[in-house]
CSV table of C-alpha atoms in Angstrom, one decimal:
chain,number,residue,atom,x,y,z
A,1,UNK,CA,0.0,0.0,0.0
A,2,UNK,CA,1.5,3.6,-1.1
A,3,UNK,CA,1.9,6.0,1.9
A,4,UNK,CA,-0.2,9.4,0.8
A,5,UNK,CA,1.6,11.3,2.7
A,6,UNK,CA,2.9,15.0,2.1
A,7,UNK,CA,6.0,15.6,1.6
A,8,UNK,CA,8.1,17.4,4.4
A,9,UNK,CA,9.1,21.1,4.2
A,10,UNK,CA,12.3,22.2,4.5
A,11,UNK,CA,13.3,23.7,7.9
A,12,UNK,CA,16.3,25.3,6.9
A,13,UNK,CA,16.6,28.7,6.1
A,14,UNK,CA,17.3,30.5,2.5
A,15,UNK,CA,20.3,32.0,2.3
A,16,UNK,CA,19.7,35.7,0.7
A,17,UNK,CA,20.7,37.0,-2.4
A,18,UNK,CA,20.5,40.0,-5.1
A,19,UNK,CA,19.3,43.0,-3.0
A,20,UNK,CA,17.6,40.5,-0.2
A,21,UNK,CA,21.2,40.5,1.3
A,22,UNK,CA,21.0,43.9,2.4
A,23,UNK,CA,17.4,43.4,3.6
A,24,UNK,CA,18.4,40.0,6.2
A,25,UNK,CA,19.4,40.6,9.6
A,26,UNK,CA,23.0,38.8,9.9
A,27,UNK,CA,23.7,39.8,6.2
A,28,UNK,CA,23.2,43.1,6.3
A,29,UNK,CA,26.2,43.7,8.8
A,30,UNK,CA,28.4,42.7,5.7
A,31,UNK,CA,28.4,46.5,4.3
A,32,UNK,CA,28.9,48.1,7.9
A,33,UNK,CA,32.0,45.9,8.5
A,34,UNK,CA,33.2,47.0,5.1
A,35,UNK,CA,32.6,50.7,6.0
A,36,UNK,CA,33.6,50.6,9.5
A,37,UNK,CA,37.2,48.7,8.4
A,38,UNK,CA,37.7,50.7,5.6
A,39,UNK,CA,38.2,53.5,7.9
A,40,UNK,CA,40.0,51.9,10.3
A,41,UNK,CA,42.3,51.5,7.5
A,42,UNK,CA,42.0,55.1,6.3
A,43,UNK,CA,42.8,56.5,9.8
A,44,UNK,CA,45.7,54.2,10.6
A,45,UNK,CA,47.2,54.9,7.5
A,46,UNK,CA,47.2,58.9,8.0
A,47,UNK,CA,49.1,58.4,11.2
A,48,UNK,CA,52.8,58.6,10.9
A,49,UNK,CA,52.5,54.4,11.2
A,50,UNK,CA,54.7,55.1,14.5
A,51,UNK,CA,54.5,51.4,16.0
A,52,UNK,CA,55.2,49.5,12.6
A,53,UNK,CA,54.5,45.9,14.3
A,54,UNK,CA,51.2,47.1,16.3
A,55,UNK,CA,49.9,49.0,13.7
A,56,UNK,CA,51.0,46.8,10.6
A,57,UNK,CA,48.9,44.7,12.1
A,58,UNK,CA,45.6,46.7,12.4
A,59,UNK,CA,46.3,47.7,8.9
A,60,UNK,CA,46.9,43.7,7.3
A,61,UNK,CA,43.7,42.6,9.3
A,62,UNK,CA,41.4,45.8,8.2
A,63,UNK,CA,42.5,45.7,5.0
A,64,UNK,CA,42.2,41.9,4.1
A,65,UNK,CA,39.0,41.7,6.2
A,66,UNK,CA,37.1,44.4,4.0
A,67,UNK,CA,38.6,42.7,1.4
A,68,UNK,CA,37.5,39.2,1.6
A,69,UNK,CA,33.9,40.9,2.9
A,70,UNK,CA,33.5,42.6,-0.5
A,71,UNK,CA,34.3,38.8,-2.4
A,72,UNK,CA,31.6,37.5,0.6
A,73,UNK,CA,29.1,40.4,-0.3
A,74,UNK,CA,29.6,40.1,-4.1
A,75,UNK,CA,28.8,36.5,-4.0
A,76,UNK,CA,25.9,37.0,-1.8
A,77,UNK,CA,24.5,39.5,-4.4
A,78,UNK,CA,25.1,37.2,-7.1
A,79,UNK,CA,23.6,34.4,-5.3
A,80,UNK,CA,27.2,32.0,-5.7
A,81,UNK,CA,26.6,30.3,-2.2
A,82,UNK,CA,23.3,27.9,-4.2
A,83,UNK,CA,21.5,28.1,-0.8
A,84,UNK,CA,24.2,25.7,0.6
A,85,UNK,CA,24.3,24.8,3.9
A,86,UNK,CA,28.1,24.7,3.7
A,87,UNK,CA,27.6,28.6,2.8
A,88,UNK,CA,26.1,29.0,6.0
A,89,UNK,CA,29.0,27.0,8.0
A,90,UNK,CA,31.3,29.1,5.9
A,91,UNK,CA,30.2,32.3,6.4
A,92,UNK,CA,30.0,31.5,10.6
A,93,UNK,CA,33.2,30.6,10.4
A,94,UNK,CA,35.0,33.3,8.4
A,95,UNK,CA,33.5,36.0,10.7
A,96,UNK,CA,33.8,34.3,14.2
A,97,UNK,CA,38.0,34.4,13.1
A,98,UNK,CA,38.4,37.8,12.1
A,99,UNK,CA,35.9,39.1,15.1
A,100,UNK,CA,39.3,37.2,17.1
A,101,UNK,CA,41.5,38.6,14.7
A,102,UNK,CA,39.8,42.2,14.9
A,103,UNK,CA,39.7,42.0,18.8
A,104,UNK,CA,43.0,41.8,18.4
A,105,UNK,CA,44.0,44.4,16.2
A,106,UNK,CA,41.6,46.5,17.7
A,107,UNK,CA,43.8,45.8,21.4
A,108,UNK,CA,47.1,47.3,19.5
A,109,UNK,CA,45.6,49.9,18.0
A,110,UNK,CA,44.5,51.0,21.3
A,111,UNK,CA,47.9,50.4,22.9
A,112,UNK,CA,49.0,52.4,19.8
A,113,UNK,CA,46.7,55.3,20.9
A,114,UNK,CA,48.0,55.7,24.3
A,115,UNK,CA,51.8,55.7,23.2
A,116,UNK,CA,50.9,58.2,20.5
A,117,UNK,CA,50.2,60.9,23.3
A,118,UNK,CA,54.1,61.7,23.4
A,119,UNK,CA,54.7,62.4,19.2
A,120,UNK,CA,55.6,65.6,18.5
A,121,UNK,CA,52.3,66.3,16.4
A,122,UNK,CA,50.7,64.8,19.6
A,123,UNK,CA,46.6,66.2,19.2
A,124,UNK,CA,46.5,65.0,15.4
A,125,UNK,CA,47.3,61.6,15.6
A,126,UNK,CA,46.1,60.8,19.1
A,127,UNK,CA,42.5,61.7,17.3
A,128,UNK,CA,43.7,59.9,14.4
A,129,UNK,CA,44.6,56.9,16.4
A,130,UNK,CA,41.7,57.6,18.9
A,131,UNK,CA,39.1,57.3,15.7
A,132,UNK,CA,40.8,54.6,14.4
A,133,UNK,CA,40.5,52.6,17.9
A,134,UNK,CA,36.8,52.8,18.0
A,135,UNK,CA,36.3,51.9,14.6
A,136,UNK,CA,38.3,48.9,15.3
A,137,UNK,CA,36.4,48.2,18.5
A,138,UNK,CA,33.2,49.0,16.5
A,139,UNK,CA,33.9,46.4,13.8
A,140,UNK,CA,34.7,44.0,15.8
A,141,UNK,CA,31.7,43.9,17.3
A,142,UNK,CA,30.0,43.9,14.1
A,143,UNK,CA,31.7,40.6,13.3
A,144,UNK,CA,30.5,39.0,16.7
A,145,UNK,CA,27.1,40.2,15.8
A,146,UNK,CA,27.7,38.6,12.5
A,147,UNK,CA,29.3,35.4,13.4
A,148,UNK,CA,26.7,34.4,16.2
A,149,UNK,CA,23.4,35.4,14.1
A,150,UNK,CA,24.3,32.8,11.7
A,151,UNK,CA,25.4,30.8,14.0
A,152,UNK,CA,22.2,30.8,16.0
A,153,UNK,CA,19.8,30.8,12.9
């Protein structure tokens, strides 16, 4: 005897794409985190750079961040990810590392900040370096935010 049941519906989530991304809660921090590193970038990079290891590092991890979020964004828009749940594994994990990898750079660019007090163009770049701290600090929480809603969806 055939079974006349219905089929079951799917309990997992679509993944977003075309202009939906910017519409769905965990995806829509993608262009903030772009923005906010961007100018963490911007700022540390119209400092005088005077702590080249603490600073290097804020400026590898901002820039290669943004980067890799504008090749995430682009393929959300263009709908790459197929609604795979891999996507979703992906994505959780790519932000969860650099929210660690942000916490960090956003530590030395603090520790950055307070040493810059003593430069001989002292008020400029401590604002400089000030901005550029809580942009870090900013984005990084962005990426948290990020990592755990997909996580948790």
């Amino acid at each position: 005897m055939a079974s006349t049941s219905s089929p079951v519906a799917s309990t997992q989530p679509t993944l977003p794409s075309g202009l939906a991304v910017f519409k769905t809660i965990p995806y829509a921090f993608i262009v903030p985190e772009i923005v906010f590193g961007t100018w963490v970038w911007i700022l540390v990079a119209a400092t005088s750079v005077s702590y080249p290891l603490q600073q290097g590092w804020v400026m590898y991890v901002s820039l290669s961040s943004c980067l890799i979020s504008v090749l995430l964004l682009i393929s959300y828009l263009f709908g790459f990810h197929k609604n795979s749940e891999n996507w979703k594994v992906l994505d959780s994990l790519y932000h969860g590392a650099t929210a660690i990898l942000y916490m960090s750079a956003a530590v030395l660019q603090a520790n950055a900040t307070i040493n810059s007090e003593s430069h001989p163009k002292s008020p400029l770049y401590y604002q400089l370096n000030s901005a550029a701290s809580l942009f870090a600090f900013i984005t990084t929480f962005l990426y948290i935010l990020h990592a755990f809603s997909i996580y948790y969806q």
